[in-house]
CSV table of N, CA and C in Angstrom, one decimal:
chain,number,residue,atom,x,y,z
A,1,MET,N,93.6,-87.9,69.0
A,1,MET,CA,94.1,-89.2,69.1
A,1,MET,C,93.0,-90.0,69.6
A,2,SER,N,92.4,-91.0,69.0
A,2,SER,CA,91.3,-91.8,69.5
A,2,SER,C,92.0,-92.7,71.0
A,3,GLU,N,90.8,-93.1,71.6
A,3,GLU,CA,91.3,-94.0,72.8
A,3,GLU,C,92.0,-95.2,72.4
A,4,ASP,N,91.5,-95.8,71.3
A,4,ASP,CA,92.1,-96.9,70.8
A,4,ASP,C,93.6,-96.9,70.4
A,5,THR,N,93.9,-95.7,69.8
A,5,THR,CA,95.4,-95.5,69.3
A,5,THR,C,96.0,-95.2,70.6
A,6,ALA,N,95.6,-94.4,71.5
A,6,ALA,CA,96.5,-94.1,72.8
A,6,ALA,C,96.8,-95.3,73.5
A,7,LYS,N,95.7,-96.2,73.6
A,7,LYS,CA,95.9,-97.6,74.2
A,7,LYS,C,97.0,-98.3,73.5
A,8,ARG,N,96.9,-98.4,72.2
A,8,ARG,CA,98.0,-99.2,71.4
A,8,ARG,C,99.4,-98.6,71.6
A,9,LEU,N,99.6,-97.2,71.7
A,9,LEU,CA,100.8,-96.6,71.9
A,9,LEU,C,101.3,-96.9,73.4
A,10,ARG,N,100.4,-97.0,74.4
A,10,ARG,CA,100.9,-97.2,75.7
A,10,ARG,C,101.4,-98.8,75.7
A,11,VAL,N,100.7,-99.6,75.2
A,11,VAL,CA,101.2,-101.1,75.0
A,11,VAL,C,102.5,-101.1,74.5
A,12,VAL,N,102.5,-100.7,73.4
A,12,VAL,CA,103.8,-100.6,72.6
A,12,VAL,C,104.9,-100.1,73.3
A,13,ARG,N,104.7,-99.0,74.1
A,13,ARG,CA,105.8,-98.3,74.8
A,13,ARG,C,106.1,-99.2,75.9
A,14,PHE,N,105.3,-99.7,76.7
A,14,PHE,CA,105.4,-100.8,77.7
A,14,PHE,C,106.2,-102.1,77.3
A,15,TRP,N,106.0,-102.5,76.1
A,15,TRP,CA,106.8,-103.6,75.7
A,15,TRP,C,108.2,-103.3,75.3
A,16,LEU,N,108.2,-102.2,74.5
A,16,LEU,CA,109.7,-101.7,74.2
A,16,LEU,C,110.6,-101.3,75.2
A,17,VAL,N,110.1,-100.6,76.3
A,17,VAL,CA,110.9,-100.4,77.3
A,17,VAL,C,111.0,-101.6,78.2
A,18,GLY,N,110.2,-102.6,78.2
A,18,GLY,CA,110.5,-103.8,79.1
A,18,GLY,C,111.5,-104.6,78.2
A,19,VAL,N,111.5,-104.8,76.9
A,19,VAL,CA,112.3,-105.8,76.2
A,19,VAL,C,113.7,-104.9,76.2
A,20,PHE,N,113.8,-103.6,76.0
A,20,PHE,CA,115.0,-103.0,76.2
A,20,PHE,C,115.7,-103.0,77.6
A,21,LEU,N,115.0,-103.0,78.6
A,21,LEU,CA,115.5,-103.3,80.0
A,21,LEU,C,116.2,-104.6,80.1
A,22,ILE,N,115.4,-105.6,79.5
A,22,ILE,CA,115.9,-107.0,79.6
A,22,ILE,C,117.1,-107.2,78.9
A,23,ILE,N,117.1,-106.6,77.7
A,23,ILE,CA,118.4,-106.7,76.9
A,23,ILE,C,119.5,-106.0,77.8
A,24,LEU,N,119.3,-104.8,78.2
A,24,LEU,CA,120.4,-104.1,79.0
A,24,LEU,C,120.8,-104.8,80.0
A,25,ALA,N,119.9,-105.4,80.9
A,25,ALA,CA,120.2,-106.2,82.0
A,25,ALA,C,121.2,-107.4,81.5
A,26,ALA,N,120.7,-108.1,80.5
A,26,ALA,CA,121.4,-109.3,79.9
A,26,ALA,C,123.0,-108.7,79.6
A,27,LEU,N,123.0,-107.7,78.9
A,27,LEU,CA,124.5,-107.3,78.5
A,27,LEU,C,125.2,-107.0,79.7
A,28,ILE,N,124.6,-106.2,80.7
A,28,ILE,CA,125.3,-105.8,81.9
A,28,ILE,C,125.8,-107.0,82.6
A,29,ALA,N,125.0,-108.1,82.7
A,29,ALA,CA,125.4,-109.3,83.5
A,29,ALA,C,126.5,-110.0,82.6
A,30,PHE,N,126.4,-110.0,81.3
A,30,PHE,CA,127.4,-110.6,80.5
A,30,PHE,C,128.8,-109.7,80.6
A,31,GLY,N,128.7,-108.5,80.8
A,31,GLY,CA,129.8,-107.9,81.2
A,31,GLY,C,130.5,-108.0,82.6
A,32,PHE,N,129.6,-108.5,83.5
A,32,PHE,CA,130.3,-108.9,84.8
A,32,PHE,C,130.9,-110.2,84.7
A,33,VAL,N,130.7,-111.0,83.8
A,33,VAL,CA,131.1,-112.4,83.4
A,33,VAL,C,132.5,-112.1,83.0
A,34,PHE,N,132.6,-111.2,82.0
A,34,PHE,CA,133.9,-110.9,81.5
A,34,PHE,C,134.1,-109.4,81.7
A,35,PRO,N,135.0,-109.1,82.9
A,35,PRO,CA,135.1,-107.7,83.3
A,35,PRO,C,135.7,-106.8,82.3
A,36,GLY,N,136.6,-107.2,81.4
A,36,GLY,CA,137.2,-106.3,80.4
A,36,GLY,C,136.1,-105.6,79.5
A,37,LEU,N,135.0,-106.2,79.3
A,37,LEU,CA,133.9,-105.7,78.4
A,37,LEU,C,133.4,-104.3,78.7
A,38,PHE,N,133.4,-103.9,80.0
A,38,PHE,CA,132.9,-102.6,80.4
A,38,PHE,C,133.8,-101.5,79.8
A,39,THR,N,135.1,-101.7,79.6
A,39,THR,CA,135.9,-100.7,79.1
A,39,THR,C,136.0,-100.7,77.4
A,40,GLU,N,135.4,-101.5,76.8
A,40,GLU,CA,135.3,-101.5,75.3
A,40,GLU,C,134.2,-100.7,74.8
A,41,ILE,N,134.5,-99.8,73.9
A,41,ILE,CA,133.4,-98.8,73.4
A,41,ILE,C,132.5,-99.7,72.6
A,42,LEU,N,132.9,-100.8,71.8
A,42,LEU,CA,132.0,-101.6,71.1
A,42,LEU,C,130.8,-102.3,71.9
A,43,PHE,N,131.2,-102.5,73.2
A,43,PHE,CA,130.4,-103.2,74.0
A,43,PHE,C,129.2,-102.3,74.4
A,44,TRP,N,129.4,-101.0,74.5
A,44,TRP,CA,128.3,-100.1,74.8
A,44,TRP,C,127.6,-99.6,73.5
A,45,LEU,N,128.2,-100.0,72.4
A,45,LEU,CA,127.6,-99.5,71.2
A,45,LEU,C,126.3,-100.2,70.9
A,46,GLY,N,126.3,-101.6,71.3
A,46,GLY,CA,125.2,-102.4,71.3
A,46,GLY,C,123.9,-101.8,71.8
A,47,PRO,N,124.0,-101.5,73.3
A,47,PRO,CA,122.8,-100.9,73.8
A,47,PRO,C,122.4,-99.6,73.4
A,48,VAL,N,123.2,-98.8,72.8
A,48,VAL,CA,122.9,-97.4,72.2
A,48,VAL,C,122.2,-97.7,70.9
A,49,ILE,N,122.7,-98.6,70.1
A,49,ILE,CA,121.9,-99.0,68.8
A,49,ILE,C,120.6,-99.4,69.1
A,50,ALA,N,120.6,-100.3,70.2
A,50,ALA,CA,119.2,-100.9,70.5
A,50,ALA,C,118.1,-99.9,70.8
A,51,ALA,N,118.7,-98.8,71.8
A,51,ALA,CA,117.9,-97.8,72.1
A,51,ALA,C,117.4,-96.9,71.1
A,52,VAL,N,118.1,-96.6,70.1
A,52,VAL,CA,117.8,-95.9,68.8
A,52,VAL,C,116.8,-96.5,68.2
A,53,LEU,N,117.1,-97.9,67.8
A,53,LEU,CA,116.1,-98.7,67.0
A,53,LEU,C,114.7,-98.7,67.8
A,54,PHE,N,114.8,-98.9,69.2
A,54,PHE,CA,113.5,-98.8,69.7
A,54,PHE,C,112.8,-97.6,69.7
A,55,VAL,N,113.5,-96.5,69.8
A,55,VAL,CA,112.8,-95.3,69.8
A,55,VAL,C,112.2,-95.0,68.3
A,56,LEU,N,113.2,-95.5,67.3
A,56,LEU,CA,112.7,-95.1,65.9
A,56,LEU,C,111.4,-96.2,65.7
A,57,PHE,N,111.4,-97.4,66.1
A,57,PHE,CA,110.2,-98.2,66.0
A,57,PHE,C,109.1,-97.5,66.6
A,58,TYR,N,109.2,-97.0,67.7
A,58,TYR,CA,108.0,-96.4,68.4
A,58,TYR,C,107.5,-95.2,67.7
A,59,PHE,N,108.2,-94.3,67.1
A,59,PHE,CA,107.8,-93.1,66.2
A,59,PHE,C,107.2,-93.7,64.9
A,60,LEU,N,107.8,-94.7,64.4
A,60,LEU,CA,107.4,-95.1,63.2
A,60,LEU,C,105.8,-95.8,63.4
A,61,TYR,N,105.7,-96.5,64.4
A,61,TYR,CA,104.5,-97.2,65.0
A,61,TYR,C,103.4,-96.1,65.1
A,62,LYS,N,103.9,-95.0,65.7
A,62,LYS,CA,102.9,-93.9,66.2
A,62,LYS,C,102.5,-93.3,64.7
A,63,TRP,N,103.4,-93.2,64.0
A,63,TRP,CA,103.1,-92.6,62.6
A,63,TRP,C,102.1,-93.4,61.8
A,64,TRP,N,102.2,-94.8,61.8
A,64,TRP,CA,101.4,-95.8,61.2
A,64,TRP,C,100.1,-95.7,61.9
A,65,LEU,N,99.9,-95.6,63.0
A,65,LEU,CA,98.6,-95.4,63.6
A,65,LEU,C,97.9,-94.1,63.3
A,66,GLY,N,98.7,-93.1,63.1
A,66,GLY,CA,98.2,-91.9,63.0
A,66,GLY,C,97.7,-91.5,61.5
A,67,ARG,N,98.1,-92.3,60.6
A,67,ARG,CA,97.9,-92.0,59.1
A,67,ARG,C,96.3,-92.4,58.9
A,68,LYS,N,95.9,-92.0,57.7
A,68,LYS,CA,94.4,-92.0,57.6
A,68,LYS,C,94.2,-92.9,56.3
């Protein structure tokens, strides 16, 4: 893997983790405003789906950079 590709992957990983943490913090803060949300299974389905999508995007981007 070239240095340029490794740098791009580090930047994408940084932004994906950062955006996920911001979304997670916003959802948890929203859950504190409405206390009954923490017990709802569908409330926690949102962050799980977001995490899966971010991981999927990372590996798709890694594949995209690695193709010739």
